[in-house]
Amino acid sequence: MTAVDVPAELAAARVLGIETSCDETAAAIVQGGTRILSSVVSSQVDLHARYGGVVPEIASRAHVDLLVPVVAQAFVEAGLSDHATAERPPDVEAVAATYGPGLVGALLVGVSAAKALALSWDVPFLAVNHLEAHLYATLLEAPDVELPIVVMIVSGGHTLFVLMEDHDRYRILGSTIDDAAGEAYDKVARYLGLGYPGGPAIDLLATEGDREAIRFPRPMVGDGTFDVSFSGLKTAVVNHVRKHPDVATADVAASFQEAVVDTLLAKGLAAARAVGATGIALGGGVAANSRLRERLVERCEAEGLQSFLPSRAMCTDNAAMVAAAGWHRWRLHGPDPLDVGAVPNLGLA
Ligand code: KG4
Ligand code: ZN
């Protein structure tokens, strides 16, 4: 990684990060872009489970209810105060929030709160791209990683193969042309009656199944692109179960998971080879998948590449990665204006 040139006033600066792009209400305080002083995540998963997926309106309302206590908890855990007065400066030097991509109502809660706090504390506001934050989740835990690397962001909303050459220098090499990997897990789990979120349920059930029982398709593998497609795989699962109603659910789960992992690894490794990356990092909720983690390590070792597996807490949405990305944004571009709004379809570039 290129040595980071940090002005003295930024080196020790503490950034409050706020994340509300989907169904996690999160706040964290990170110092100097690397030191996590606190990281609080309140998952709304129980609120959405009965609907089989995230309900945007419920998510927004829950963020409104949860954000103030979650931010307060982040200050408590960091040993800092969330009360600044005319005589007493705030204990953080900037406030960062995810402004996209995500659910518009959910994003607005975090962005509005961050702007209000920045304004009242008279500190900079930093608008953070959620996908860039996932890239920083890797760097938070592997600060000495030798770039360039390929980061596979695999979540419920995204499946991206990103070349990270340096801070602020990213290139999307490939992505899903239809469903995201996590979405495929959630849809297949729902079809199999395994509940929501589907990823952890399939991951667990797959340990009891035979991953070679059913040969599901590996869509687009070997087509020379770094793009993937998962909607045909989901259809293949549905067709197989309809045709073989007595099939063991664990075998379906294990065979489906093997197809997803094969597909992701084939494209991720091809991308890493093509750009001469030193290694591959994982990010996003699906990065918690035990089979993906195990196989990535094996395959990278076999090909002389490094593999970077974030802790499970850093795979899923959190605000420490938002604070870290915000700190780097501040260092490279300065603060953002207070008229930045939520951008639900924000891309990475
Ligand atoms: O990154 P994330 O917390 O939220 C966004 O989508 O932004 O990812 C959630 C997704 C869900 O689709 C969930 O089913 C999937 O990550 N997931 C997993 C596992 N844990 C979570 N997928 C496969 N295996 C897992 N262990
Ligand atoms: Zn995410």
Coordinates of C-alpha atoms and ligand atoms in Angstrom, one line a residue:
M1 CA 0.0 0.0 0.0
T2 CA 1.3 3.5 -0.8
A3 CA 2.4 5.3 2.3
V4 CA -0.3 7.6 3.5
D5 CA 0.7 11.2 3.9
V6 CA -1.4 12.5 6.8
P7 CA -1.5 16.1 8.0
A8 CA -0.8 16.2 11.8
E9 CA -4.3 17.5 12.6
L10 CA -5.9 14.5 10.9
A11 CA -3.6 11.8 12.3
A12 CA -5.4 11.6 15.6
A13 CA -8.8 12.8 14.4
R14 CA -11.8 10.8 15.6
V15 CA -14.6 10.2 13.1
L16 CA -18.1 9.2 14.1
G17 CA -19.5 6.9 11.4
I18 CA -23.2 6.3 10.8
E19 CA -24.6 3.4 8.7
T20 CA -28.3 3.1 7.9
S21 CA -28.3 2.0 4.2
C22 CA -30.3 -1.2 4.7
D23 CA -31.4 -3.1 7.8
E24 CA -28.5 -2.5 10.2
T25 CA -28.5 0.7 12.4
A26 CA -24.8 1.2 13.2
A27 CA -22.5 3.8 14.7
A28 CA -18.8 3.7 15.3
I29 CA -15.9 5.9 16.3
V30 CA -12.6 5.4 14.5
Q31 CA -9.4 7.3 15.1
G32 CA -6.9 8.2 12.4
G33 CA -8.8 6.1 9.9
T34 CA -7.5 2.9 11.5
R35 CA -8.1 2.6 15.2
I36 CA -11.6 1.4 16.1
L37 CA -12.6 3.0 19.4
S38 CA -16.1 1.6 19.3
S39 CA -18.5 -0.1 16.8
V40 CA -22.1 -0.7 17.6
V41 CA -24.5 -2.5 15.3
S42 CA -28.2 -3.0 15.9
S43 CA -29.6 -5.5 13.4
Q44 CA -33.2 -5.3 12.5
V45 CA -33.2 -8.8 11.1
D46 CA -35.9 -10.0 13.5
L47 CA -38.3 -7.2 12.4
H48 CA -38.0 -8.2 8.7
A49 CA -37.8 -12.0 9.1
R50 CA -41.6 -12.5 9.1
Y51 CA -41.8 -10.8 5.7
G52 CA -39.0 -12.9 4.2
G53 CA -36.9 -9.8 3.3
V54 CA -36.2 -6.2 4.2
V55 CA -39.3 -4.0 4.1
P56 CA -38.1 -0.5 3.3
E57 CA -40.7 1.4 5.3
I58 CA -40.1 -0.7 8.4
A59 CA -36.3 -0.2 8.0
S60 CA -36.6 3.6 7.9
R61 CA -38.8 3.7 11.0
A62 CA -36.6 1.4 12.9
H63 CA -33.5 3.5 12.0
V64 CA -35.4 6.6 13.4
D65 CA -36.0 4.7 16.7
L66 CA -32.6 3.1 17.0
L67 CA -30.1 5.7 15.7
V68 CA -30.0 8.0 18.8
P69 CA -29.4 5.1 21.3
V70 CA -26.9 3.4 18.9
V71 CA -24.9 6.6 18.5
A72 CA -25.0 7.2 22.3
Q73 CA -23.7 3.7 22.8
A74 CA -20.8 4.2 20.4
F75 CA -19.7 7.2 22.5
V76 CA -20.1 5.2 25.8
E77 CA -18.0 2.3 24.4
A78 CA -15.3 4.6 23.1
G79 CA -15.1 6.3 26.5
L80 CA -16.1 9.6 25.0
S81 CA -18.9 12.1 25.5
D82 CA -21.7 12.9 23.0
H83 CA -22.3 16.3 24.7
A84 CA -20.5 19.2 23.3
T85 CA -21.2 22.7 24.7
A86 CA -20.1 26.2 23.9
E87 CA -17.3 25.7 26.4
R88 CA -16.6 22.1 25.6
P89 CA -15.6 21.0 22.1
P90 CA -17.0 17.8 20.7
D91 CA -15.1 14.5 21.3
V92 CA -15.1 13.7 17.6
E93 CA -13.6 15.8 14.9
A94 CA -16.0 14.8 12.0
V95 CA -19.2 12.9 11.3
A96 CA -19.5 10.5 8.4
A97 CA -22.6 8.8 7.0
T98 CA -23.4 6.4 4.2
Y99 CA -25.2 8.4 1.5
G100 CA -25.6 5.5 -1.0
P101 CA -26.2 3.0 -2.4
G102 CA -29.1 1.7 -0.4
L103 CA -32.8 2.2 0.5
V104 CA -33.6 5.9 0.0
G105 CA -35.7 6.3 3.2
A106 CA -33.1 4.4 5.3
L107 CA -30.2 6.3 3.9
L108 CA -32.0 9.6 4.6
V109 CA -32.2 8.8 8.3
G110 CA -28.5 8.4 8.7
V111 CA -27.5 11.3 6.4
S112 CA -29.9 13.7 8.1
A113 CA -28.7 12.7 11.5
A114 CA -25.0 13.0 10.5
K115 CA -25.6 16.5 9.0
A116 CA -27.5 17.7 12.1
L117 CA -24.7 16.4 14.4
A118 CA -22.0 17.9 12.2
L119 CA -23.8 21.3 12.1
S120 CA -24.5 21.4 15.9
W121 CA -21.0 20.4 16.8
D122 CA -19.4 22.6 14.1
V123 CA -17.3 19.7 12.6
P124 CA -17.0 18.5 9.0
F125 CA -19.6 16.2 7.4
L126 CA -18.3 13.4 5.3
A127 CA -20.6 11.6 2.7
V128 CA -19.5 8.0 2.3
N129 CA -20.2 5.5 -0.5
H130 CA -21.3 2.2 1.1
L131 CA -19.3 0.2 -1.5
E132 CA -16.1 2.1 -0.8
A133 CA -16.8 1.5 2.9
H134 CA -16.8 -2.3 2.3
L135 CA -13.4 -1.9 0.6
Y136 CA -12.1 -0.1 3.8
A137 CA -13.4 -2.9 5.9
T138 CA -10.6 -5.0 4.4
L139 CA -8.0 -2.3 5.0
L140 CA -9.1 -1.8 8.6
E141 CA -8.1 -5.4 9.4
A142 CA -5.2 -5.7 7.0
P143 CA -3.6 -2.3 7.0
D144 CA -0.3 -3.5 5.5
V145 CA -1.9 -5.3 2.5
E146 CA 0.2 -5.0 -0.6
L147 CA -1.9 -3.5 -3.4
P148 CA -3.3 -4.1 -6.0
I149 CA -5.9 -6.5 -4.7
V150 CA -9.2 -7.7 -6.0
V151 CA -12.0 -7.2 -3.5
M152 CA -15.1 -9.4 -4.0
I153 CA -18.0 -7.5 -2.5
V154 CA -20.7 -10.1 -2.1
S155 CA -23.8 -9.1 -0.2
G156 CA -27.6 -9.2 -0.4
G157 CA -27.5 -6.2 -2.7
H158 CA -24.2 -6.4 -4.6
T159 CA -21.8 -8.8 -6.3
L160 CA -18.8 -6.9 -7.5
F161 CA -15.2 -7.7 -8.4
V162 CA -13.3 -4.5 -7.7
L163 CA -9.7 -3.8 -8.5
M164 CA -8.3 -1.7 -5.7
E165 CA -5.0 -0.1 -6.8
D166 CA -4.7 2.5 -4.1
H167 CA -6.9 4.8 -1.9
D168 CA -9.4 6.3 -4.3
R169 CA -8.3 4.2 -7.2
Y170 CA -10.8 1.5 -7.9
R171 CA -12.1 -0.2 -10.9
I172 CA -15.1 -2.5 -11.2
L173 CA -13.9 -5.5 -13.2
G174 CA -17.2 -7.4 -13.1
S175 CA -20.5 -7.7 -11.4
T176 CA -23.7 -9.7 -11.4
I177 CA -25.9 -9.2 -14.4
D178 CA -29.0 -10.2 -12.4
D179 CA -29.3 -11.3 -8.7
A180 CA -26.7 -10.6 -6.1
A181 CA -25.1 -13.7 -4.5
G182 CA -26.8 -13.0 -1.1
E183 CA -30.1 -12.5 -2.9
A184 CA -29.8 -15.9 -4.5
Y185 CA -29.1 -17.4 -1.1
D186 CA -32.1 -15.6 0.3
K187 CA -34.5 -16.6 -2.5
V188 CA -33.4 -20.3 -2.5
A189 CA -33.6 -20.4 1.3
R190 CA -37.1 -19.0 1.1
Y191 CA -38.1 -21.6 -1.5
L192 CA -36.7 -24.4 0.7
G193 CA -38.6 -23.0 3.7
L194 CA -35.4 -22.1 5.6
G195 CA -36.4 -18.6 6.6
Y196 CA -34.7 -15.2 6.4
P197 CA -31.8 -14.4 6.1
G198 CA -31.1 -17.4 3.9
G199 CA -27.3 -17.3 3.8
P200 CA -26.6 -18.4 7.3
A201 CA -29.4 -21.0 7.2
I202 CA -28.0 -22.6 3.9
D203 CA -24.4 -22.3 5.2
L204 CA -25.4 -24.4 8.3
L205 CA -27.6 -26.9 6.5
A206 CA -25.0 -27.5 3.8
T207 CA -22.6 -28.9 6.4
E208 CA -25.0 -31.9 6.6
G209 CA -25.5 -32.4 2.9
D210 CA -23.6 -33.8 -0.1
R211 CA -22.3 -31.0 -2.2
E212 CA -21.8 -33.4 -5.2
A213 CA -25.4 -34.8 -4.9
I214 CA -26.7 -32.4 -7.6
R215 CA -24.7 -30.8 -10.4
F216 CA -26.3 -27.3 -10.6
P217 CA -25.1 -25.0 -13.4
R218 CA -22.1 -22.6 -13.0
P219 CA -23.5 -19.8 -15.1
M220 CA -21.1 -17.7 -17.3
V221 CA -18.0 -19.5 -15.9
G222 CA -15.3 -19.6 -18.7
D223 CA -17.0 -16.9 -20.8
G224 CA -14.0 -14.6 -20.6
T225 CA -15.8 -11.9 -18.6
F226 CA -15.6 -11.2 -14.9
D227 CA -19.4 -11.0 -14.6
V228 CA -21.7 -13.6 -12.9
S229 CA -25.3 -14.5 -13.1
F230 CA -27.3 -16.2 -10.3
S231 CA -31.0 -16.1 -11.4
G232 CA -30.7 -19.2 -13.6
L233 CA -29.1 -21.1 -10.7
K234 CA -32.1 -20.2 -8.5
T235 CA -34.4 -21.5 -11.3
A236 CA -32.4 -24.7 -11.6
V237 CA -32.9 -25.3 -7.8
V238 CA -36.6 -24.8 -8.1
N239 CA -36.9 -27.1 -11.1
H240 CA -34.8 -29.8 -9.5
V241 CA -37.0 -29.8 -6.3
R242 CA -40.2 -29.8 -8.3
K243 CA -38.9 -32.8 -10.3
H244 CA -37.6 -34.6 -7.2
P245 CA -39.8 -33.7 -4.3
D246 CA -38.2 -36.3 -2.0
V247 CA -34.7 -34.9 -2.5
A248 CA -32.8 -34.2 0.8
T249 CA -32.9 -30.4 1.5
A250 CA -29.4 -30.6 2.9
D251 CA -28.1 -32.0 -0.4
V252 CA -29.9 -29.2 -2.3
A253 CA -28.4 -26.6 0.1
A254 CA -24.8 -28.1 -0.2
S255 CA -25.0 -28.5 -4.0
F256 CA -26.4 -25.0 -4.5
Q257 CA -23.7 -23.5 -2.2
E258 CA -21.0 -25.3 -4.1
A259 CA -22.3 -23.8 -7.4
V260 CA -22.3 -20.3 -5.9
V261 CA -18.8 -20.7 -4.5
D262 CA -17.4 -22.2 -7.6
T263 CA -18.8 -19.4 -9.7
L264 CA -17.5 -16.6 -7.4
L265 CA -14.1 -18.2 -7.1
A266 CA -13.7 -18.9 -10.8
K267 CA -14.4 -15.2 -11.6
G268 CA -12.5 -13.8 -8.7
L269 CA -9.4 -15.8 -9.4
A270 CA -9.6 -15.0 -13.2
A271 CA -9.9 -11.3 -12.4
A272 CA -6.9 -11.5 -10.0
R273 CA -4.7 -13.2 -12.6
A274 CA -5.8 -10.8 -15.3
V275 CA -4.8 -7.7 -13.4
G276 CA -1.7 -9.1 -11.6
A277 CA -3.3 -8.7 -8.1
T278 CA -1.3 -9.7 -5.1
G279 CA -4.4 -11.3 -3.5
I280 CA -8.1 -11.4 -3.1
A281 CA -10.2 -9.9 -0.3
L282 CA -13.8 -10.6 0.7
G283 CA -16.4 -8.1 1.8
G284 CA -20.2 -8.0 2.3
G285 CA -22.5 -10.4 4.1
V286 CA -21.8 -13.4 2.0
A287 CA -18.1 -13.1 2.9
A288 CA -19.2 -14.7 6.2
N289 CA -20.0 -18.0 4.3
S290 CA -17.8 -20.7 5.7
R291 CA -17.4 -22.7 2.4
L292 CA -16.5 -19.5 0.4
R293 CA -13.9 -18.6 3.1
E294 CA -12.4 -22.1 3.2
R295 CA -12.2 -22.5 -0.6
L296 CA -10.8 -19.0 -1.2
V297 CA -7.9 -19.7 1.2
E298 CA -7.2 -23.0 -0.5
R299 CA -7.4 -21.7 -4.0
C300 CA -5.3 -18.6 -3.3
E301 CA -2.6 -20.7 -1.6
A302 CA -2.5 -23.0 -4.6
E303 CA -2.1 -20.0 -6.9
G304 CA 0.4 -18.0 -4.8
L305 CA -2.0 -15.3 -4.0
Q306 CA -2.8 -13.8 -0.6
S307 CA -6.3 -14.1 0.8
F308 CA -7.8 -11.5 3.1
L309 CA -10.9 -12.7 5.1
P310 CA -12.4 -10.0 7.2
S311 CA -13.8 -11.0 10.6
R312 CA -17.5 -11.8 10.5
A313 CA -18.3 -8.4 12.1
M314 CA -16.4 -6.6 9.3
C315 CA -18.1 -8.6 6.6
T316 CA -21.6 -7.4 7.4
D317 CA -22.7 -3.8 7.4
N318 CA -21.1 -1.8 10.2
A319 CA -20.2 1.8 10.8
A320 CA -16.5 1.4 11.5
M321 CA -15.9 0.9 7.8
V322 CA -17.9 4.0 7.2
A323 CA -15.9 6.1 9.6
A324 CA -12.6 4.7 8.1
A325 CA -13.7 5.5 4.5
G326 CA -14.9 8.9 5.7
W327 CA -11.6 9.7 7.3
H328 CA -9.7 8.8 4.0
R329 CA -12.2 10.9 2.0
W330 CA -11.6 13.8 4.3
R331 CA -7.8 13.4 4.0
L332 CA -8.0 13.2 0.2
H333 CA -10.9 15.5 -0.7
G334 CA -11.8 17.6 2.4
P335 CA -15.3 17.8 3.9
D336 CA -18.5 17.4 2.0
P337 CA -21.1 20.2 1.7
L338 CA -24.3 19.8 3.8
D339 CA -26.5 19.8 0.7
V340 CA -25.4 16.2 -0.2
G341 CA -28.5 14.0 -0.2
A342 CA -29.1 10.3 -0.3
V343 CA -28.3 8.6 -3.6
P344 CA -29.9 5.2 -3.7
N345 CA -28.2 4.0 -6.9
L346 CA -24.8 5.4 -6.2
G347 CA -22.1 3.5 -8.1
L348 CA -18.4 3.0 -7.3
A349 CA -16.0 5.0 -9.4
Ligands
KG4_1 O1 -23.7 -7.1 3.5 P1 -25.0 -7.5 4.2 O2 -25.1 -7.6 5.7 O3 -26.2 -6.6 3.7 C1 -26.4 -6.1 2.4 O4 -26.9 -6.8 1.6 O5 -25.9 -5.0 2.2 O6 -25.4 -8.9 3.5 C2 -26.6 -9.6 3.8 C3 -26.6 -10.9 2.9 C4 -27.9 -11.6 3.0 O7 -28.3 -11.9 1.7 C5 -27.5 -12.9 3.7 O8 -28.3 -14.0 3.4 C6 -26.1 -13.1 3.3 O9 -25.5 -11.7 3.3 N1 -25.3 -13.9 4.2 C7 -24.7 -15.1 3.9 C8 -24.1 -15.6 5.1 N2 -24.4 -14.7 6.1 C9 -25.0 -13.6 5.6 N3 -24.7 -15.7 2.8 C10 -24.1 -16.9 2.7 N4 -23.5 -17.5 3.8 C11 -23.5 -16.8 5.0 N5 -22.9 -17.4 6.1
ZN2 ZN -23.2 -3.7 2.7

